[in-house]
């Protein structure tokens, strides 16, 4: 079985990160620490954004046991039976799940293949109602690898000025993993929405630390007390060893990230080319993240049927686009967090199976 389903980088963790963790195990601190996150880590997050000329105070940074906790807390901060939360479709399935759990009505906005799966401002703005309290954005996106263009972001932010009650949750966990010339723009770029922007990021993808459970985020001052209370009353504080490792990850050498992106770039090119050679499949080259989301409609069966057939007969695990929302029908998600020879072998198997 070749597993192209999994969404975690298959790279070793950089030595300086492991060394920092080892020191923290040896030297402590061992007790409960700040619910909002250790100051040195919040400072490191703040410095990272300041280096990009986005001023972020450590007081607005909140550390979580994984980015997912931040998504849940953001939904809980806004969701009730009177509200709607807008989310991308196809999108990370947790968005609609946490929206529904909060009591809100999840309302999907589409991401279209014709726009390279980048968001179109009109598709979002036209779905805002009096009940909309939170808008979820994700660029580069899971499952498509789509990146929202700067003109569309400008249009969106301009449009959002007409809706001052709508908060924005920008999930930027894949922002360091991109294949274009420029890094995808952060929503921190727009001071006019800063007082209603929640930004989610973390170490899972950039530093291949999925199992360490370390997310970080930026919250507006008006929500800091609320989110702190959620932290205190749920996880108390994030594991101190993971936080020490996270500080080393953010402030130490970044060559392992650059090397990971070079490898991802090579794999992406090979995978996209190989998929496009298979009759019935057409794949866009993703702008970021490590997923390809090929169109499989010409094959003439549903995404779930194809996922099942590839699993059972080609022994390749993929994920049906419909696992990411109804707009994912006609697509499959393939992760290239797998080495090159396995990717080539997977495409061979898919091609042989479909030809037969
Ligand atoms: C878009 C997106 N956001 C958040 C996460 C979760 O990150 P974490 O492992 O830090 O909880 C994922 C993981 O797959 C993801 O794809």
XYZ file of C-alpha atoms and ligand atoms in Angstrom:
372
model
C 0.000 0.000 0.000
C 1.316 3.467 -0.857
C -0.214 6.045 1.435
C -0.781 9.412 -0.256
C -3.491 10.246 2.250
C -1.446 11.511 5.142
C -0.977 15.255 5.717
C 2.301 15.399 7.588
C 5.825 16.163 6.362
C 8.029 13.065 6.188
C 11.221 14.888 7.213
C 13.391 14.572 10.304
C 13.183 17.338 12.901
C 16.206 19.659 12.784
C 18.898 18.808 15.337
C 18.859 22.209 17.069
C 15.134 21.722 17.797
C 15.761 18.299 19.307
C 18.688 19.698 21.348
C 16.461 22.440 22.777
C 13.848 19.854 23.731
C 16.500 17.694 25.381
C 17.737 20.667 27.418
C 14.167 21.441 28.493
C 13.628 17.843 29.618
C 16.800 18.042 31.674
C 16.558 21.563 33.078
C 12.826 22.279 33.234
C 10.696 24.201 33.951
C 8.551 21.284 35.049
C 5.532 22.995 36.561
C 2.493 24.652 35.047
C 3.497 27.610 32.927
C 1.610 30.580 31.468
C -1.761 29.578 29.990
C -1.237 32.003 27.130
C 2.192 30.497 26.368
C 5.740 31.002 27.679
C 6.789 34.619 27.158
C 10.015 33.663 25.335
C 8.021 31.706 22.770
C 5.420 34.451 22.355
C 8.301 36.879 21.891
C 9.816 34.603 19.222
C 6.470 34.515 17.392
C 6.217 38.291 17.633
C 9.776 38.699 16.272
C 9.043 36.406 13.369
C 6.174 38.636 12.243
C 8.057 41.865 13.022
C 10.837 40.616 10.711
C 8.238 40.650 7.949
C 7.241 44.181 8.985
C 4.009 43.026 10.573
C 4.019 44.469 14.083
C 2.661 41.881 16.536
C 2.996 42.306 20.307
C 3.826 39.191 22.380
C 0.747 40.204 24.425
C -1.437 39.274 21.439
C 0.206 35.889 20.834
C -1.469 32.759 22.213
C 0.186 29.328 22.185
C -1.936 26.206 21.775
C -1.447 22.428 21.853
C -1.698 22.397 18.043
C -3.304 24.817 15.604
C -6.555 22.856 15.782
C -7.187 24.045 19.341
C -7.016 27.602 18.044
C -9.616 26.795 15.385
C -11.924 25.322 18.014
C -11.498 28.254 20.407
C -12.130 30.778 17.637
C -15.363 28.991 16.692
C -16.409 28.772 20.358
C -15.794 32.511 20.733
C -18.409 33.339 18.103
C -20.700 30.424 17.505
C -24.209 30.123 18.914
C -27.581 29.194 17.491
C -28.095 32.731 16.143
C -24.857 32.932 14.153
C -23.306 31.731 10.925
C -19.673 30.884 10.269
C -18.359 31.038 6.697
C -15.816 28.431 5.622
C -14.140 27.280 2.381
C -15.432 24.292 0.408
C -13.399 22.271 -0.411
C -11.620 22.954 2.866
C -10.086 21.451 5.979
C -13.024 19.398 7.386
C -12.443 20.681 10.923
C -13.799 24.130 9.948
C -17.397 23.061 9.440
C -17.076 20.620 12.326
C -16.016 23.218 14.929
C -18.551 25.695 13.549
C -21.356 23.170 14.019
C -20.066 22.160 17.464
C -20.179 25.804 18.581
C -23.886 25.876 17.723
C -23.436 28.103 14.682
C -24.659 27.312 11.198
C -21.665 26.558 8.955
C -22.083 28.266 5.564
C -19.766 27.182 2.754
C -18.217 29.459 0.144
C -16.738 27.762 -2.919
C -13.126 27.533 -3.993
C -13.019 27.060 -7.727
C -10.572 25.157 -9.905
C -10.924 27.927 -12.525
C -9.373 30.352 -10.011
C -6.590 27.884 -9.156
C -8.542 27.215 -5.942
C -7.781 30.700 -4.673
C -10.658 32.476 -2.958
C -12.769 34.953 -4.982
C -13.789 37.913 -2.866
C -17.292 38.045 -4.388
C -17.987 34.425 -3.452
C -17.335 35.305 0.175
C -18.855 38.775 0.397
C -22.083 37.682 -1.307
C -22.650 35.084 1.422
C -22.358 37.439 4.390
C -25.665 37.950 6.182
C -26.740 39.710 9.386
C -25.962 36.456 11.195
C -22.375 36.068 9.964
C -19.917 36.482 12.825
C -16.811 34.642 11.650
C -15.162 34.138 8.266
C -12.586 31.348 7.949
C -9.777 31.763 5.399
C -7.023 29.281 4.532
C -4.248 30.106 2.080
C -2.281 28.117 1.022
C -5.193 25.784 1.395
C -5.835 22.216 2.401
C -6.845 20.150 0.377
C -6.165 22.097 -2.832
C -2.802 23.829 -2.310
C -4.555 26.941 -3.692
C -3.209 30.391 -2.824
C -5.457 33.455 -2.755
C -4.085 36.210 -4.981
C -3.205 39.649 -3.630
C -5.863 41.437 -5.764
C -8.580 39.120 -4.394
C -7.339 39.658 -0.833
C -7.386 43.435 -1.380
C -10.960 43.202 -2.697
C -12.019 41.002 0.183
C -10.590 43.277 2.859
C -12.107 46.358 1.205
C -15.476 44.579 1.088
C -15.200 43.490 4.724
C -15.047 47.135 5.825
C -18.820 47.182 5.146
C -19.279 44.384 7.704
C -17.516 45.527 10.898
C -19.144 42.774 13.005
C -17.559 39.949 11.019
C -14.346 38.575 12.568
C -11.755 36.864 10.384
C -9.994 33.608 11.217
C -7.011 33.230 8.903
C -5.476 29.758 9.051
C -1.947 30.325 7.736
C -0.415 27.035 8.804
C 0.945 26.341 5.294
C 2.189 29.864 4.632
C 5.906 28.970 4.800
C 5.423 26.134 2.252
C 4.935 27.795 -1.127
C 6.157 27.341 -4.681
C 5.713 30.773 -6.283
C 8.201 33.657 -6.225
C 6.718 35.379 -3.201
C 5.492 34.127 0.125
C 1.658 34.150 0.236
C 0.420 37.341 1.856
C -0.623 37.191 5.489
C -3.844 38.854 6.599
C -1.605 40.744 9.051
C -0.831 42.924 6.046
C -4.134 44.787 6.551
C -4.132 47.092 9.618
C -7.759 48.037 8.918
C -8.974 44.585 10.044
C -6.389 43.900 12.763
C -8.863 44.428 15.586
C -10.964 41.544 14.265
C -8.298 39.218 12.924
C -7.406 35.888 14.510
C -4.377 34.350 12.843
C -3.570 30.671 13.298
C -0.174 29.106 12.584
C 2.059 26.518 14.201
C 5.047 24.213 14.041
C 3.277 21.098 12.707
C 3.878 21.596 9.015
C 6.794 24.059 8.733
C 9.018 22.139 11.149
C 7.592 18.633 10.631
C 6.469 18.615 14.282
C 2.896 17.323 13.927
C 3.092 15.045 16.972
C 4.613 17.679 19.256
C 1.308 19.559 19.250
C 2.451 23.155 19.087
C 0.366 25.871 17.508
C 0.659 29.609 17.889
C -1.689 32.407 17.007
C -2.334 36.138 17.073
C -5.561 37.460 18.608
C -7.084 40.917 18.825
C -6.672 42.595 22.222
C -10.457 42.500 22.766
C -10.417 38.675 22.771
C -7.257 37.960 24.777
C -9.001 37.573 28.151
C -11.617 35.286 26.623
C -9.129 33.018 24.876
C -6.915 32.937 27.971
C -9.870 31.730 29.977
C -10.512 28.973 27.428
C -6.846 27.905 27.752
C -6.901 27.937 31.571
C -10.134 25.951 31.694
C -9.111 23.336 29.123
C -5.402 22.486 28.797
C -3.992 24.867 31.525
C -0.773 25.399 29.565
C 1.064 23.836 26.650
C 3.749 21.237 27.331
C 6.918 23.134 28.353
C 9.258 20.882 26.367
C 7.310 21.449 23.156
C 7.388 25.199 23.790
C 11.177 25.194 24.237
C 11.482 23.224 20.998
C 9.138 25.666 19.266
C 11.230 28.640 20.362
C 14.332 26.952 18.916
C 12.430 26.192 15.714
C 11.374 29.812 15.242
C 14.620 31.499 16.221
C 17.193 28.937 14.995
C 18.566 28.240 11.497
C 15.881 27.791 8.852
C 17.899 25.676 6.406
C 15.906 22.518 7.150
C 12.733 24.387 6.105
C 14.393 25.554 2.876
C 15.622 22.042 2.159
C 12.145 20.582 2.813
C 10.613 23.072 0.368
C 13.211 22.193 -2.301
C 12.293 18.519 -1.938
C 8.558 19.286 -1.980
C 9.045 21.368 -5.132
C 10.747 18.465 -6.916
C 8.075 15.993 -5.822
C 5.252 18.337 -6.773
C 6.611 18.734 -10.311
C 6.996 14.973 -10.741
C 3.560 14.190 -9.321
C 1.696 16.838 -11.334
C 3.411 15.762 -14.561
C 2.769 12.074 -13.953
C -0.909 12.675 -13.080
C -1.478 14.797 -16.170
C -0.198 11.955 -18.340
C -2.963 9.667 -17.085
C -6.048 9.853 -19.350
C -9.045 11.233 -17.458
C -6.985 13.082 -14.843
C -5.976 16.735 -14.924
C -4.000 18.306 -12.112
C -3.163 21.934 -11.359
C 0.205 22.699 -9.876
C -0.452 23.800 -6.275
C 0.817 27.190 -5.116
C 1.587 25.941 -1.602
C 1.124 23.201 1.033
C 1.950 19.634 -0.064
C -1.210 18.419 -1.750
C -2.290 17.958 -5.353
C -6.041 18.050 -5.980
C -6.570 16.576 -9.451
C -9.839 16.714 -11.364
C -11.043 13.164 -12.047
C -14.518 13.864 -13.491
C -13.634 12.460 -16.937
C -13.111 9.028 -15.410
C -16.878 8.927 -14.938
C -17.173 7.660 -11.363
C -17.514 9.525 -8.075
C -14.523 10.608 -6.013
C -15.411 8.117 -3.305
C -15.717 5.276 -5.811
C -12.333 6.137 -7.270
C -10.760 6.438 -3.809
C -12.111 2.965 -2.951
C -11.036 1.380 -6.239
C -7.526 2.814 -6.030
C -7.269 1.604 -2.460
C -8.506 -1.920 -3.173
C -7.063 -2.585 -6.616
C -4.113 -0.209 -7.168
C -3.112 -0.263 -3.481
C -2.747 3.499 -3.365
C -4.441 5.441 -0.552
C -5.839 8.812 -1.630
C -8.658 10.924 -0.162
C -11.918 11.613 -2.021
C -12.485 15.327 -2.569
C -15.887 15.003 -0.893
C -14.125 14.395 2.440
C -13.411 18.140 2.253
C -16.945 19.273 1.379
C -19.496 18.688 -1.354
C -17.604 20.985 -3.765
C -14.815 18.397 -3.651
C -16.860 15.998 -5.820
C -14.864 15.207 -8.955
C -11.496 15.571 -7.199
C -9.028 13.500 -5.175
C -6.440 14.732 -2.670
C -2.964 13.281 -3.006
C -0.313 14.270 -0.471
C 3.290 14.423 -1.642
C 4.670 14.017 1.857
C 6.076 10.726 0.586
C 9.417 10.073 -1.080
C 9.861 10.471 -4.809
C 10.165 6.791 -5.727
C 6.910 5.985 -3.877
C 5.160 8.847 -5.664
C 6.356 7.577 -9.048
C 5.314 4.041 -8.173
C 1.877 5.297 -7.037
C 1.296 7.087 -10.360
C 2.371 3.946 -12.260
C -0.122 1.898 -10.291
C -2.955 4.406 -10.802
C -2.197 4.610 -14.512
C -2.006 0.814 -14.944
C -5.257 0.321 -13.030
C -7.179 2.984 -14.970
C -5.849 1.762 -18.340
C -6.987 -1.724 -17.540
C -5.435 23.782 7.127
C -4.982 23.140 8.394
N -5.075 23.831 9.536
C -4.702 23.291 10.721
C -4.197 22.004 10.773
C -3.876 21.404 12.117
O -2.598 21.700 12.569
P -2.105 21.143 13.978
O -1.440 19.820 13.717
O -1.090 22.151 14.441
O -3.258 21.035 14.883
C -4.080 21.255 9.605
C -3.582 19.868 9.662
O -3.734 19.068 8.776
C -4.480 21.831 8.381
O -4.407 21.165 7.237
